[in-house]
Amino acid sequence: MLEDRRLAVLRAIVEDYVSTREPVGSKALVERHRLGVSSATIRNDMAALEEEGYIAQPHTSAGRIPTDLGYRAFVDRLSGVKPMSSAERRAISSFLAGAVDLDDVMSRSVRLLAQITRQVALVQYPSLVQSAILHLEIVRLGETRALLVLIADTGRVEQRVVDLPAPVSDDDIARIRSRLLSASAGVTCSDLGPAVEGVPAEFEPGLRPSVAAIIATLLETTLDTEEQRIVLGGTANLARYRDVFSTNLEPVLEALEEQVVLLRLLGEVSAATEVTVMIGHENPVEDLQGTSLVGTGYGRGESLVAGVGVVGPTRMDYPGTMAAVRAVAEYLSRILDEN
Amino acid sequence: MLEDRRLAVLRAIVEDYVSTREPVGSKALVERHRLGVSSATIRNDMAALEEEGYIAQPHTSAGRIPTDLGYRAFVDRLSGVKPMSSAERRAISSFLAGAVDLDDVMSRSVRLLAQITRQVALVQYPSLVQSAILHLEIVRLGETRALLVLIADTGRVEQRVVDLPAPVSDDDIARIRSRLLSASAGVTCSDLGPAVEGVPAEFEPGLRPSVAAIIATLLETTLDTEEQRIVLGGTANLARYRDVFSTNLEPVLEALEEQVVLLRLLGEVSAATEVTVMIGHENPVEDLQGTSLVGTGYGRGESLVAGVGVVGPTRMDYPGTMAAVRAVAEYLSRILDEN
DNA sequence: GTTGGCACTCCCCGTCCTCGAGTGCCAATG
DNA sequence: CATTGGCACTCGAGGACGGGGAGTGCCAAC
């Protein structure tokens, strides 16, 4: 009974604080929620909640605000699933349906998610390592240069310029291309190494270094940790939370410009199909410890190929954000499935 | 004589204001610059400059700050070319040299420019319309779907999924591909329409709609106004100028997220090889009229293929920014030339 | 045209003070 | 023993006040 009410108080504090942005006091609380008890009782509960670390006061004689721990309890035990309206679902679906290629899908998704949540959205390209090769193309750029184009079954297209150790003719390029294609078509990128290992030896000695160079670039492109790409959008929404980041918007913006940082972030939450939340100090990136991350993985069926998420102030509408992230992840998975 | 000194005063005001961020008064001016006259004389000059609209005072009994017109005069008549140190040139050169493909060149350039100028950098991908087709590839994704990959001589690679009106065999795809390639290789994208016009008629009637669909997508990809792509970086630097954007960072960030807006911006300054400056209200985008744009075009030889630029507060170091933009544009042109 | 002098204007900034929301504690109550 | 009303207390927000100072405009003298 008592425990129940305390949790209800915590929930009320979180909700009020999220919507008003101001420390919430005992009196305002009884007025806005039908708690059925007096403000003095609430004060006692609040004292207990503060004792346990769920809420804090910015200074004596101010209202309470939730701590990271308080938000954590709210997310874990209190926030019900907030289903999206069918209108919202339809909007998502129609917005993503018009995409013409993978780049388009990614950029539409990120804009959509940023718009729904009014926060910063992150969407990761399907990982190459988890994709299979659909097609390879080698285009001769000059005597000793070629362009390698790789098309994965997730829709990703990567290109790299290869500097060849020796001049190679158009005809040679065509032979190399056709052999590499037959060796790698349908192969998952992570298995590519063994699949093409013996290929150079099949060619004339003079050509072998060139073939090896092309293969090296191919493997680099697929295995390199830099193969991961993330797009982000809605940075402007950060400015909306000037009260939170007032003094130091800069480090947050800087962190968000670093691909490596974003990868680390999404890596933490994209391992599961459920939506995962990292609150404040739980955030692995130091400059983002004033923010929360809501994210999840997406992919074809059970094999997750990338992550999608949202970064915002710890004071955010968790149920709504979680629902939006989940919905977008579902649509992304569906689009991948269709290929 | 008089005119000369007045201009010197304007220059001094701009320089001081840019470096101190504070309205500059007559006394401080004589102290910091060897003007050889007393502060009273400067006051007279300032009154004249204010009369002519070059400077203004935020309120009575405060120092003066340059107006947009003042900056314009500074840029046009006063700012000498500020050569980059050889160390800087070397840094630029080595930073851009490591790029592995066009995407890499673009993202490195934008980061570099943002870092040098400590402002927001914009780099536009080489326009497809100005590029020639180097290679075309058509990959069959299913009975009625194909992926069209287009490689331009500027290094751009674009891909599009094509929905075919009728099932097409692997063999058909190969024939279409080879015919389209021979019809379009080396052709500038803007001339592509006539070059491929008669191609569908060369195929069997049953295949013609599919060929037409592929060609339609091809033309769409190259002529569509959306073919233009711009990358931006250094958004975090905006937060540094909190004094300027304090109240409304949001519209600026929003404007910078709109590709269309960025295109309009760069379009204004990328028509020339000289560096062009748009100051404050001269800026075509309403939400950016509190900012200045420094930009230029780049390309192979005389034919410009895209733009590069920097957005920052009107109070910026114009000579330095102009030098940096010019340097990066030169390196980009050089890299394109090498292909 | 230039200069020194002088009165004047405001912004900045620190101080002081009041107001009010909110708290903690306590004694009373069912 | 949880709940409640009462009460003294705390502390930040915000407004009023006032001195200090940087800067200006103007004027008379050179």
PDB file of C-alpha atoms in Angstrom, chain A residues 95-106 108, chain B residues 141 145-148 158-163 217 220-221 224 226:
ATOM      1  CA  PHE A  95       6.669   8.547 -45.231  1.00  0.00           C
ATOM      2  CA  LEU A  96       9.117   5.693 -45.556  1.00  0.00           C
ATOM      3  CA  ALA A  97       7.378   4.027 -48.459  1.00  0.00           C
ATOM      4  CA  GLY A  98       8.461   6.641 -50.985  1.00  0.00           C
ATOM      5  CA  ALA A  99      12.159   5.935 -50.601  1.00  0.00           C
ATOM      6  CA  VAL A 100      14.055   5.192 -53.796  1.00  0.00           C
ATOM      7  CA  ASP A 101      17.235   3.670 -52.385  1.00  0.00           C
ATOM      8  CA  LEU A 102      18.971   2.840 -49.153  1.00  0.00           C
ATOM      9  CA  ASP A 103      20.419   6.319 -48.719  1.00  0.00           C
ATOM     10  CA  ASP A 104      16.953   7.637 -49.091  1.00  0.00           C
ATOM     11  CA  VAL A 105      15.533   5.191 -46.556  1.00  0.00           C
ATOM     12  CA  MET A 106      18.167   6.189 -44.040  1.00  0.00           C
ATOM     13  CA  ARG A 108      13.994   9.701 -44.415  1.00  0.00           C
TER      14      ARG A 108
ATOM     15  CA  LEU B 141      17.434  -7.941 -57.777  1.00  0.00           C
ATOM     16  CA  ARG B 145      13.394  -5.304 -59.848  1.00  0.00           C
ATOM     17  CA  ALA B 146      16.833  -4.101 -60.734  1.00  0.00           C
ATOM     18  CA  LEU B 147      19.440  -1.846 -59.188  1.00  0.00           C
ATOM     19  CA  LEU B 148      20.886   0.814 -61.408  1.00  0.00           C
ATOM     20  CA  GLU B 158      24.669   6.886 -57.495  1.00  0.00           C
ATOM     21  CA  GLN B 159      22.307   3.990 -57.214  1.00  0.00           C
ATOM     22  CA  ARG B 160      18.575   3.565 -57.676  1.00  0.00           C
ATOM     23  CA  VAL B 161      16.175   0.690 -57.488  1.00  0.00           C
ATOM     24  CA  VAL B 162      14.078   0.285 -60.638  1.00  0.00           C
ATOM     25  CA  ASP B 163      10.713  -1.437 -60.619  1.00  0.00           C
ATOM     26  CA  THR B 217      15.231   6.212 -63.688  1.00  0.00           C
ATOM     27  CA  GLU B 220      15.702  11.066 -63.090  1.00  0.00           C
ATOM     28  CA  THR B 221      18.858  10.314 -61.165  1.00  0.00           C
ATOM     29  CA  ASP B 224      16.544  15.585 -60.804  1.00  0.00           C
ATOM     30  CA  GLU B 226      17.643  16.426 -55.875  1.00  0.00           C
TER      31      GLU B 226
END
